[in-house]
């Protein structure tokens, strides 16, 4: 994809991987709008990246997703790239978890309902724009689940599957469908300090953007690059190594 000249909407772009993508799109000459639930995080992002547009939005809520499209159509109608990046990760012990289903369901609403619904909502808008694209952010855990995050891993497998079907169904439209598959990256995912073992966000994002610019449609990094290309036997070994060490 061409990284310049776009108007890019990044969900969850006020911090972490989404913000790193925003920085690179802006540097390449695109306009970027990021959304998230916390207004203070969005303000912080705007201070770090002057010119960044922001919008408070909870993508877990269907009505807010519909309102986001309406806002884009009236305030930034040139949006031609949707990046479904917002996500949360919970560690859940299935045998002992006492949380109410409404709490557990949040992970599914944010990680699955939101990107599927937003993709469907934005198709008609995007097909009118030049160089249109939908970019879904999944995970290496889509291919080999981390059992400590069972719902999260399942949501990412679902989003990977949806991305393949979306690309197939949109193949005769001008909308490209791309997938970014991060490995563990050092962000606040799951809570501050839980992903410090991950790769640096800048190295990961630089590599991803270079490969997207080079025309690749599905991009991993390090272990997630291996996972996305692995055989079932190799993925079984990854599962064992990750969950039984
Ligand atoms: N870091 C990793 O190791 C890793 C690995 C594989 C995949 N990923 C994926 O990469 C994506 C970005 O994660 P990250 O690592 O950058 O995590 P992060 O640092 O926790 O950032 C997540 C962003 O999503 C936003 N967000 C969360 N729930 C939202 C909601 N309901 N509505 C709107 N925005 C919401 C957060 O802002 P608010 O809280 O203000 O809403 C935050 O800006 C996620 O899809 C994640 O699953 C990350």
mmCIF file of C-alpha atoms and ligand atoms in Angstrom:
data_model
loop_
_atom_site.group_PDB
_atom_site.id
_atom_site.type_symbol
_atom_site.label_atom_id
_atom_site.label_comp_id
_atom_site.label_asym_id
_atom_site.label_seq_id
_atom_site.Cartn_x
_atom_site.Cartn_y
_atom_site.Cartn_z
ATOM 1 C CA UNK A 1 0.000 0.000 0.000
ATOM 2 C CA UNK A 2 0.969 3.596 -0.481
ATOM 3 C CA UNK A 3 1.637 5.044 2.989
ATOM 4 C CA UNK A 4 1.333 8.661 1.783
ATOM 5 C CA UNK A 5 -1.746 10.696 0.939
ATOM 6 C CA UNK A 6 -4.230 8.654 2.969
ATOM 7 C CA UNK A 7 -6.703 9.664 5.636
ATOM 8 C CA UNK A 8 -6.397 6.862 8.177
ATOM 9 C CA UNK A 9 -8.773 5.998 11.021
ATOM 10 C CA UNK A 10 -7.027 3.903 13.691
ATOM 11 C CA UNK A 11 -9.151 2.454 16.492
ATOM 12 C CA UNK A 12 -7.217 2.361 19.760
ATOM 13 C CA UNK A 13 -4.617 4.633 18.166
ATOM 14 C CA UNK A 14 -3.986 6.792 21.242
ATOM 15 C CA UNK A 15 -1.312 4.449 22.593
ATOM 16 C CA UNK A 16 0.677 1.282 21.929
ATOM 17 C CA UNK A 17 0.828 -0.254 18.463
ATOM 18 C CA UNK A 18 -1.992 1.966 17.164
ATOM 19 C CA UNK A 19 -0.107 5.130 18.096
ATOM 20 C CA UNK A 20 3.111 3.783 16.565
ATOM 21 C CA UNK A 21 1.190 3.146 13.322
ATOM 22 C CA UNK A 22 -0.259 6.679 13.533
ATOM 23 C CA UNK A 23 3.222 8.194 13.890
ATOM 24 C CA UNK A 24 4.458 6.380 10.794
ATOM 25 C CA UNK A 25 1.429 7.211 8.647
ATOM 26 C CA UNK A 26 1.799 10.898 9.600
ATOM 27 C CA UNK A 27 5.535 10.832 8.853
ATOM 28 C CA UNK A 28 4.821 9.281 5.455
ATOM 29 C CA UNK A 29 2.421 12.132 4.610
ATOM 30 C CA UNK A 30 -1.006 10.825 5.606
ATOM 31 C CA UNK A 31 -3.664 12.422 7.792
ATOM 32 C CA UNK A 32 -4.589 10.304 10.819
ATOM 33 C CA UNK A 33 -7.516 10.178 13.226
ATOM 34 C CA UNK A 34 -7.281 7.946 16.280
ATOM 35 C CA UNK A 35 -10.074 6.888 18.597
ATOM 36 C CA UNK A 36 -10.139 5.431 22.078
ATOM 37 C CA UNK A 37 -12.149 5.506 25.306
ATOM 38 C CA UNK A 38 -9.813 7.763 27.371
ATOM 39 C CA UNK A 39 -9.888 11.448 26.399
ATOM 40 C CA UNK A 40 -6.675 12.140 28.381
ATOM 41 C CA UNK A 41 -4.749 9.463 26.413
ATOM 42 C CA UNK A 42 -5.978 10.960 23.158
ATOM 43 C CA UNK A 43 -4.881 14.448 24.275
ATOM 44 C CA UNK A 44 -1.459 13.070 25.198
ATOM 45 C CA UNK A 45 -1.209 11.477 21.753
ATOM 46 C CA UNK A 46 -2.159 14.763 20.086
ATOM 47 C CA UNK A 47 0.549 16.588 22.026
ATOM 48 C CA UNK A 48 3.144 14.053 20.909
ATOM 49 C CA UNK A 49 1.911 14.115 17.314
ATOM 50 C CA UNK A 50 0.690 17.594 16.316
ATOM 51 C CA UNK A 51 -1.953 17.495 13.600
ATOM 52 C CA UNK A 52 -3.351 14.207 14.858
ATOM 53 C CA UNK A 53 -7.160 14.129 14.883
ATOM 54 C CA UNK A 54 -8.852 12.390 17.807
ATOM 55 C CA UNK A 55 -12.284 11.089 18.651
ATOM 56 C CA UNK A 56 -13.505 9.577 21.906
ATOM 57 C CA UNK A 57 -15.268 6.311 21.057
ATOM 58 C CA UNK A 58 -15.846 3.004 22.794
ATOM 59 C CA UNK A 59 -15.827 0.501 19.938
ATOM 60 C CA UNK A 60 -17.406 -2.136 22.198
ATOM 61 C CA UNK A 61 -20.732 -0.314 21.857
ATOM 62 C CA UNK A 62 -22.581 -0.865 18.554
ATOM 63 C CA UNK A 63 -24.254 2.568 18.656
ATOM 64 C CA UNK A 64 -20.829 4.227 19.089
ATOM 65 C CA UNK A 65 -19.529 2.357 16.043
ATOM 66 C CA UNK A 66 -22.461 3.652 13.996
ATOM 67 C CA UNK A 67 -21.847 7.169 15.372
ATOM 68 C CA UNK A 68 -18.141 6.899 14.458
ATOM 69 C CA UNK A 69 -19.004 6.302 10.801
ATOM 70 C CA UNK A 70 -21.471 9.233 10.857
ATOM 71 C CA UNK A 71 -18.767 11.473 12.402
ATOM 72 C CA UNK A 72 -16.224 10.404 9.793
ATOM 73 C CA UNK A 73 -18.658 11.070 6.951
ATOM 74 C CA UNK A 74 -19.360 14.566 8.227
ATOM 75 C CA UNK A 75 -15.969 15.632 9.695
ATOM 76 C CA UNK A 76 -13.293 13.640 7.835
ATOM 77 C CA UNK A 77 -15.006 12.208 4.752
ATOM 78 C CA UNK A 78 -11.667 11.519 3.060
ATOM 79 C CA UNK A 79 -11.010 8.553 5.396
ATOM 80 C CA UNK A 80 -9.866 5.834 2.992
ATOM 81 C CA UNK A 81 -8.107 3.467 5.431
ATOM 82 C CA UNK A 82 -9.710 1.813 8.459
ATOM 83 C CA UNK A 83 -7.306 0.176 10.914
ATOM 84 C CA UNK A 84 -9.108 -2.145 13.328
ATOM 85 C CA UNK A 85 -6.462 -2.065 16.044
ATOM 86 C CA UNK A 86 -8.277 -1.575 19.384
ATOM 87 C CA UNK A 87 -8.000 -4.660 21.559
ATOM 88 C CA UNK A 88 -7.778 -5.870 25.134
ATOM 89 C CA UNK A 89 -6.308 -9.009 26.643
ATOM 90 C CA UNK A 90 -7.477 -10.704 29.826
ATOM 91 C CA UNK A 91 -5.860 -13.589 31.655
ATOM 92 C CA UNK A 92 -8.697 -15.958 32.565
ATOM 93 C CA UNK A 93 -8.698 -19.186 34.541
ATOM 94 C CA UNK A 94 -11.647 -20.988 32.986
ATOM 95 C CA UNK A 95 -12.166 -23.417 35.868
ATOM 96 C CA UNK A 96 -12.253 -20.791 38.601
ATOM 97 C CA UNK A 97 -13.232 -17.520 36.937
ATOM 98 C CA UNK A 98 -15.958 -15.756 38.907
ATOM 99 C CA UNK A 99 -16.453 -12.697 36.712
ATOM 100 C CA UNK A 100 -19.932 -12.006 35.381
ATOM 101 C CA UNK A 101 -20.427 -12.883 31.714
ATOM 102 C CA UNK A 102 -20.954 -9.177 30.927
ATOM 103 C CA UNK A 103 -17.349 -8.576 32.020
ATOM 104 C CA UNK A 104 -15.954 -11.497 30.043
ATOM 105 C CA UNK A 105 -17.963 -10.565 26.987
ATOM 106 C CA UNK A 106 -16.148 -7.201 26.780
ATOM 107 C CA UNK A 107 -13.102 -8.919 25.316
ATOM 108 C CA UNK A 108 -15.236 -10.452 22.567
ATOM 109 C CA UNK A 109 -17.094 -7.181 21.920
ATOM 110 C CA UNK A 110 -13.879 -5.171 21.570
ATOM 111 C CA UNK A 111 -11.730 -7.745 19.757
ATOM 112 C CA UNK A 112 -14.332 -9.352 17.469
ATOM 113 C CA UNK A 113 -17.688 -7.542 17.329
ATOM 114 C CA UNK A 114 -16.022 -4.164 16.786
ATOM 115 C CA UNK A 115 -13.720 -4.998 13.862
ATOM 116 C CA UNK A 116 -16.371 -7.096 12.108
ATOM 117 C CA UNK A 117 -19.103 -4.459 12.553
ATOM 118 C CA UNK A 118 -16.808 -1.535 11.668
ATOM 119 C CA UNK A 119 -15.583 -3.343 8.535
ATOM 120 C CA UNK A 120 -19.173 -3.914 7.431
ATOM 121 C CA UNK A 121 -20.232 -0.365 8.307
ATOM 122 C CA UNK A 122 -17.317 1.238 6.438
ATOM 123 C CA UNK A 123 -17.435 -0.828 3.210
ATOM 124 C CA UNK A 124 -19.850 1.527 1.432
ATOM 125 C CA UNK A 125 -17.901 4.588 2.544
ATOM 126 C CA UNK A 126 -14.515 3.104 1.618
ATOM 127 C CA UNK A 127 -15.526 1.896 -1.834
ATOM 128 C CA UNK A 128 -16.015 5.569 -2.828
ATOM 129 C CA UNK A 129 -12.441 6.495 -1.762
ATOM 130 C CA UNK A 130 -9.175 6.147 -3.687
ATOM 131 C CA UNK A 131 -6.642 3.537 -2.441
ATOM 132 C CA UNK A 132 -9.095 2.214 0.144
ATOM 133 C CA UNK A 133 -7.997 -0.403 2.674
ATOM 134 C CA UNK A 134 -9.141 -2.190 5.795
ATOM 135 C CA UNK A 135 -6.261 -3.292 8.031
ATOM 136 C CA UNK A 136 -7.040 -5.748 10.809
ATOM 137 C CA UNK A 137 -4.643 -6.239 13.715
ATOM 138 C CA UNK A 138 -4.751 -9.861 14.866
ATOM 139 C CA UNK A 139 -2.006 -11.753 16.760
ATOM 140 C CA UNK A 140 0.444 -14.646 16.551
ATOM 141 C CA UNK A 141 -1.866 -16.197 19.157
ATOM 142 C CA UNK A 142 -4.495 -16.570 16.400
ATOM 143 C CA UNK A 143 -2.400 -19.510 15.176
ATOM 144 C CA UNK A 144 -1.222 -21.054 18.483
ATOM 145 C CA UNK A 145 -3.255 -19.947 21.531
ATOM 146 C CA UNK A 146 -1.778 -18.848 24.859
ATOM 147 C CA UNK A 147 -3.931 -20.896 27.222
ATOM 148 C CA UNK A 148 -3.658 -18.239 29.964
ATOM 149 C CA UNK A 149 -5.572 -15.881 27.668
ATOM 150 C CA UNK A 150 -8.120 -18.301 26.198
ATOM 151 C CA UNK A 151 -10.832 -15.827 25.180
ATOM 152 C CA UNK A 152 -8.295 -13.372 23.755
ATOM 153 C CA UNK A 153 -6.598 -16.082 21.682
ATOM 154 C CA UNK A 154 -9.974 -17.242 20.353
ATOM 155 C CA UNK A 155 -10.955 -13.683 19.405
ATOM 156 C CA UNK A 156 -7.767 -13.272 17.392
ATOM 157 C CA UNK A 157 -8.299 -16.611 15.583
ATOM 158 C CA UNK A 158 -11.812 -15.374 14.743
ATOM 159 C CA UNK A 159 -10.530 -12.051 13.424
ATOM 160 C CA UNK A 160 -7.882 -13.781 11.309
ATOM 161 C CA UNK A 161 -10.570 -16.027 9.819
ATOM 162 C CA UNK A 162 -12.884 -13.057 9.181
ATOM 163 C CA UNK A 163 -10.050 -11.169 7.492
ATOM 164 C CA UNK A 164 -9.535 -13.990 4.978
ATOM 165 C CA UNK A 165 -13.265 -14.058 4.134
ATOM 166 C CA UNK A 166 -13.448 -10.258 3.961
ATOM 167 C CA UNK A 167 -10.504 -10.154 1.526
ATOM 168 C CA UNK A 168 -12.139 -12.824 -0.620
ATOM 169 C CA UNK A 169 -15.511 -11.086 -0.684
ATOM 170 C CA UNK A 170 -14.012 -7.666 -1.462
ATOM 171 C CA UNK A 171 -11.671 -8.902 -4.184
ATOM 172 C CA UNK A 172 -13.789 -7.299 -6.921
ATOM 173 C CA UNK A 173 -14.035 -3.970 -5.068
ATOM 174 C CA UNK A 174 -11.315 -1.302 -4.842
ATOM 175 C CA UNK A 175 -10.857 -2.057 -1.101
ATOM 176 C CA UNK A 176 -7.657 -3.914 -0.108
ATOM 177 C CA UNK A 177 -7.799 -6.060 3.019
ATOM 178 C CA UNK A 178 -4.551 -6.290 4.978
ATOM 179 C CA UNK A 179 -3.608 -8.051 8.206
ATOM 180 C CA UNK A 180 -0.974 -7.133 10.776
ATOM 181 C CA UNK A 181 -0.062 -10.063 13.023
ATOM 182 C CA UNK A 182 1.974 -8.850 16.018
ATOM 183 C CA UNK A 183 4.044 -11.161 18.224
ATOM 184 C CA UNK A 184 4.368 -10.139 21.886
ATOM 185 C CA UNK A 185 5.158 -6.408 21.690
ATOM 186 C CA UNK A 186 6.196 -4.220 24.620
ATOM 187 C CA UNK A 187 3.004 -2.184 25.135
ATOM 188 C CA UNK A 188 0.427 -1.837 27.922
ATOM 189 C CA UNK A 189 -1.690 -4.710 26.544
ATOM 190 C CA UNK A 190 -3.280 -6.572 29.462
ATOM 191 C CA UNK A 191 -2.099 -3.852 31.875
ATOM 192 C CA UNK A 192 1.155 -1.918 32.369
ATOM 193 C CA UNK A 193 4.202 -4.165 32.786
ATOM 194 C CA UNK A 194 2.683 -7.385 31.471
ATOM 195 C CA UNK A 195 4.296 -7.214 28.018
ATOM 196 C CA UNK A 196 7.780 -5.957 28.858
ATOM 197 C CA UNK A 197 9.090 -9.282 27.511
ATOM 198 C CA UNK A 198 7.779 -8.307 24.063
ATOM 199 C CA UNK A 199 9.741 -6.881 21.145
ATOM 200 C CA UNK A 200 10.166 -3.074 21.025
ATOM 201 C CA UNK A 201 7.133 -1.387 19.480
ATOM 202 C CA UNK A 202 9.244 0.828 17.188
ATOM 203 C CA UNK A 203 11.241 -2.031 15.642
ATOM 204 C CA UNK A 204 8.050 -4.038 15.127
ATOM 205 C CA UNK A 205 6.116 -1.144 13.587
ATOM 206 C CA UNK A 206 8.973 -0.037 11.311
ATOM 207 C CA UNK A 207 9.180 -3.555 9.896
ATOM 208 C CA UNK A 208 5.406 -3.850 9.429
ATOM 209 C CA UNK A 209 5.122 -0.505 7.642
ATOM 210 C CA UNK A 210 8.042 -1.274 5.343
ATOM 211 C CA UNK A 211 6.439 -4.557 4.311
ATOM 212 C CA UNK A 212 2.979 -3.021 3.831
ATOM 213 C CA UNK A 213 4.607 -0.334 1.678
ATOM 214 C CA UNK A 214 6.248 -3.135 -0.293
ATOM 215 C CA UNK A 215 2.817 -4.565 -1.147
ATOM 216 C CA UNK A 216 2.475 -7.445 1.338
ATOM 217 C CA UNK A 217 -1.057 -8.121 2.528
ATOM 218 C CA UNK A 218 -0.337 -10.205 5.658
ATOM 219 C CA UNK A 219 2.574 -9.272 7.866
ATOM 220 C CA UNK A 220 4.010 -10.810 11.023
ATOM 221 C CA UNK A 221 7.269 -10.236 12.879
ATOM 222 C CA UNK A 222 9.609 -12.662 14.638
ATOM 223 C CA UNK A 223 7.597 -15.450 16.263
ATOM 224 C CA UNK A 224 4.298 -14.346 14.690
ATOM 225 C CA UNK A 225 5.884 -14.437 11.234
ATOM 226 C CA UNK A 226 6.868 -18.045 11.965
ATOM 227 C CA UNK A 227 3.403 -18.873 13.347
ATOM 228 C CA UNK A 228 1.514 -17.492 10.370
ATOM 229 C CA UNK A 229 3.505 -19.735 8.010
ATOM 230 C CA UNK A 230 3.775 -22.805 10.267
ATOM 231 C CA UNK A 231 2.397 -26.303 9.707
ATOM 232 C CA UNK A 232 0.001 -27.875 12.221
ATOM 233 C CA UNK A 233 2.862 -29.979 13.591
ATOM 234 C CA UNK A 234 4.982 -26.868 14.099
ATOM 235 C CA UNK A 235 2.061 -25.029 15.741
ATOM 236 C CA UNK A 236 1.509 -27.970 18.122
ATOM 237 C CA UNK A 237 5.170 -27.639 19.153
ATOM 238 C CA UNK A 238 4.739 -23.866 19.642
ATOM 239 C CA UNK A 239 1.649 -24.530 21.794
ATOM 240 C CA UNK A 240 3.552 -27.035 23.950
ATOM 241 C CA UNK A 241 6.548 -24.762 24.330
ATOM 242 C CA UNK A 242 4.429 -21.706 25.177
ATOM 243 C CA UNK A 243 1.975 -23.361 27.562
ATOM 244 C CA UNK A 244 3.919 -26.165 29.218
ATOM 245 C CA UNK A 245 7.274 -24.643 30.005
HETATM 246 N N1 LIG B 1 1.197 -5.931 22.503
HETATM 247 C C1 LIG B 1 1.165 -7.190 22.112
HETATM 248 O O1 LIG B 1 1.927 -8.051 22.607
HETATM 249 C C2 LIG B 1 0.200 -7.615 21.028
HETATM 250 C C3 LIG B 1 0.383 -8.886 20.448
HETATM 251 C C4 LIG B 1 -0.504 -9.297 19.484
HETATM 252 C C5 LIG B 1 -1.550 -8.482 19.082
HETATM 253 N N2 LIG B 1 -1.705 -7.247 19.674
HETATM 254 C C6 LIG B 1 -2.862 -6.446 19.257
HETATM 255 O O2 LIG B 1 -2.462 -5.151 18.907
HETATM 256 C C7 LIG B 1 -3.561 -4.254 19.124
HETATM 257 C C8 LIG B 1 -3.067 -3.044 19.902
HETATM 258 O O3 LIG B 1 -2.672 -3.492 21.194
HETATM 259 P P1 LIG B 1 -1.498 -2.787 22.020
HETATM 260 O O4 LIG B 1 -0.482 -3.813 22.287
HETATM 261 O O5 LIG B 1 -1.123 -1.512 21.403
HETATM 262 O O6 LIG B 1 -2.285 -2.569 23.411
HETATM 263 P P2 LIG B 1 -2.451 -1.256 24.302
HETATM 264 O O7 LIG B 1 -1.132 -0.594 24.489
HETATM 265 O O8 LIG B 1 -3.208 -1.723 25.498
HETATM 266 O O9 LIG B 1 -3.374 -0.321 23.415
HETATM 267 C C9 LIG B 1 -4.698 -0.670 23.121
HETATM 268 C C10 LIG B 1 -5.427 0.578 22.643
HETATM 269 O O10 LIG B 1 -6.794 0.193 22.353
HETATM 270 C C11 LIG B 1 -7.656 1.130 22.943
HETATM 271 N N3 LIG B 1 -8.926 0.463 23.265
HETATM 272 C C12 LIG B 1 -9.106 -0.609 24.070
HETATM 273 N N4 LIG B 1 -10.422 -0.885 24.177
HETATM 274 C C13 LIG B 1 -11.060 0.037 23.411
HETATM 275 C C14 LIG B 1 -12.423 0.284 23.139
HETATM 276 N N5 LIG B 1 -13.393 -0.450 23.685
HETATM 277 N N6 LIG B 1 -12.736 1.299 22.310
HETATM 278 C C15 LIG B 1 -11.765 2.072 21.770
HETATM 279 N N7 LIG B 1 -10.463 1.886 21.998
HETATM 280 C C16 LIG B 1 -10.117 0.889 22.822
HETATM 281 C C17 LIG B 1 -6.922 1.634 24.189
HETATM 282 O O11 LIG B 1 -7.342 2.935 24.559
HETATM 283 P P3 LIG B 1 -8.467 3.184 25.704
HETATM 284 O O12 LIG B 1 -8.155 2.241 26.821
HETATM 285 O O13 LIG B 1 -8.332 4.615 26.034
HETATM 286 O O14 LIG B 1 -9.775 2.882 25.032
HETATM 287 C C18 LIG B 1 -5.480 1.663 23.693
HETATM 288 O O15 LIG B 1 -5.197 2.899 23.070
HETATM 289 C C19 LIG B 1 -4.635 -5.056 19.860
HETATM 290 O O16 LIG B 1 -5.614 -5.492 18.950
HETATM 291 C C20 LIG B 1 -3.857 -6.234 20.390
HETATM 292 O O17 LIG B 1 -4.674 -7.354 20.591
HETATM 293 C C21 LIG B 1 -0.844 -6.797 20.627
#
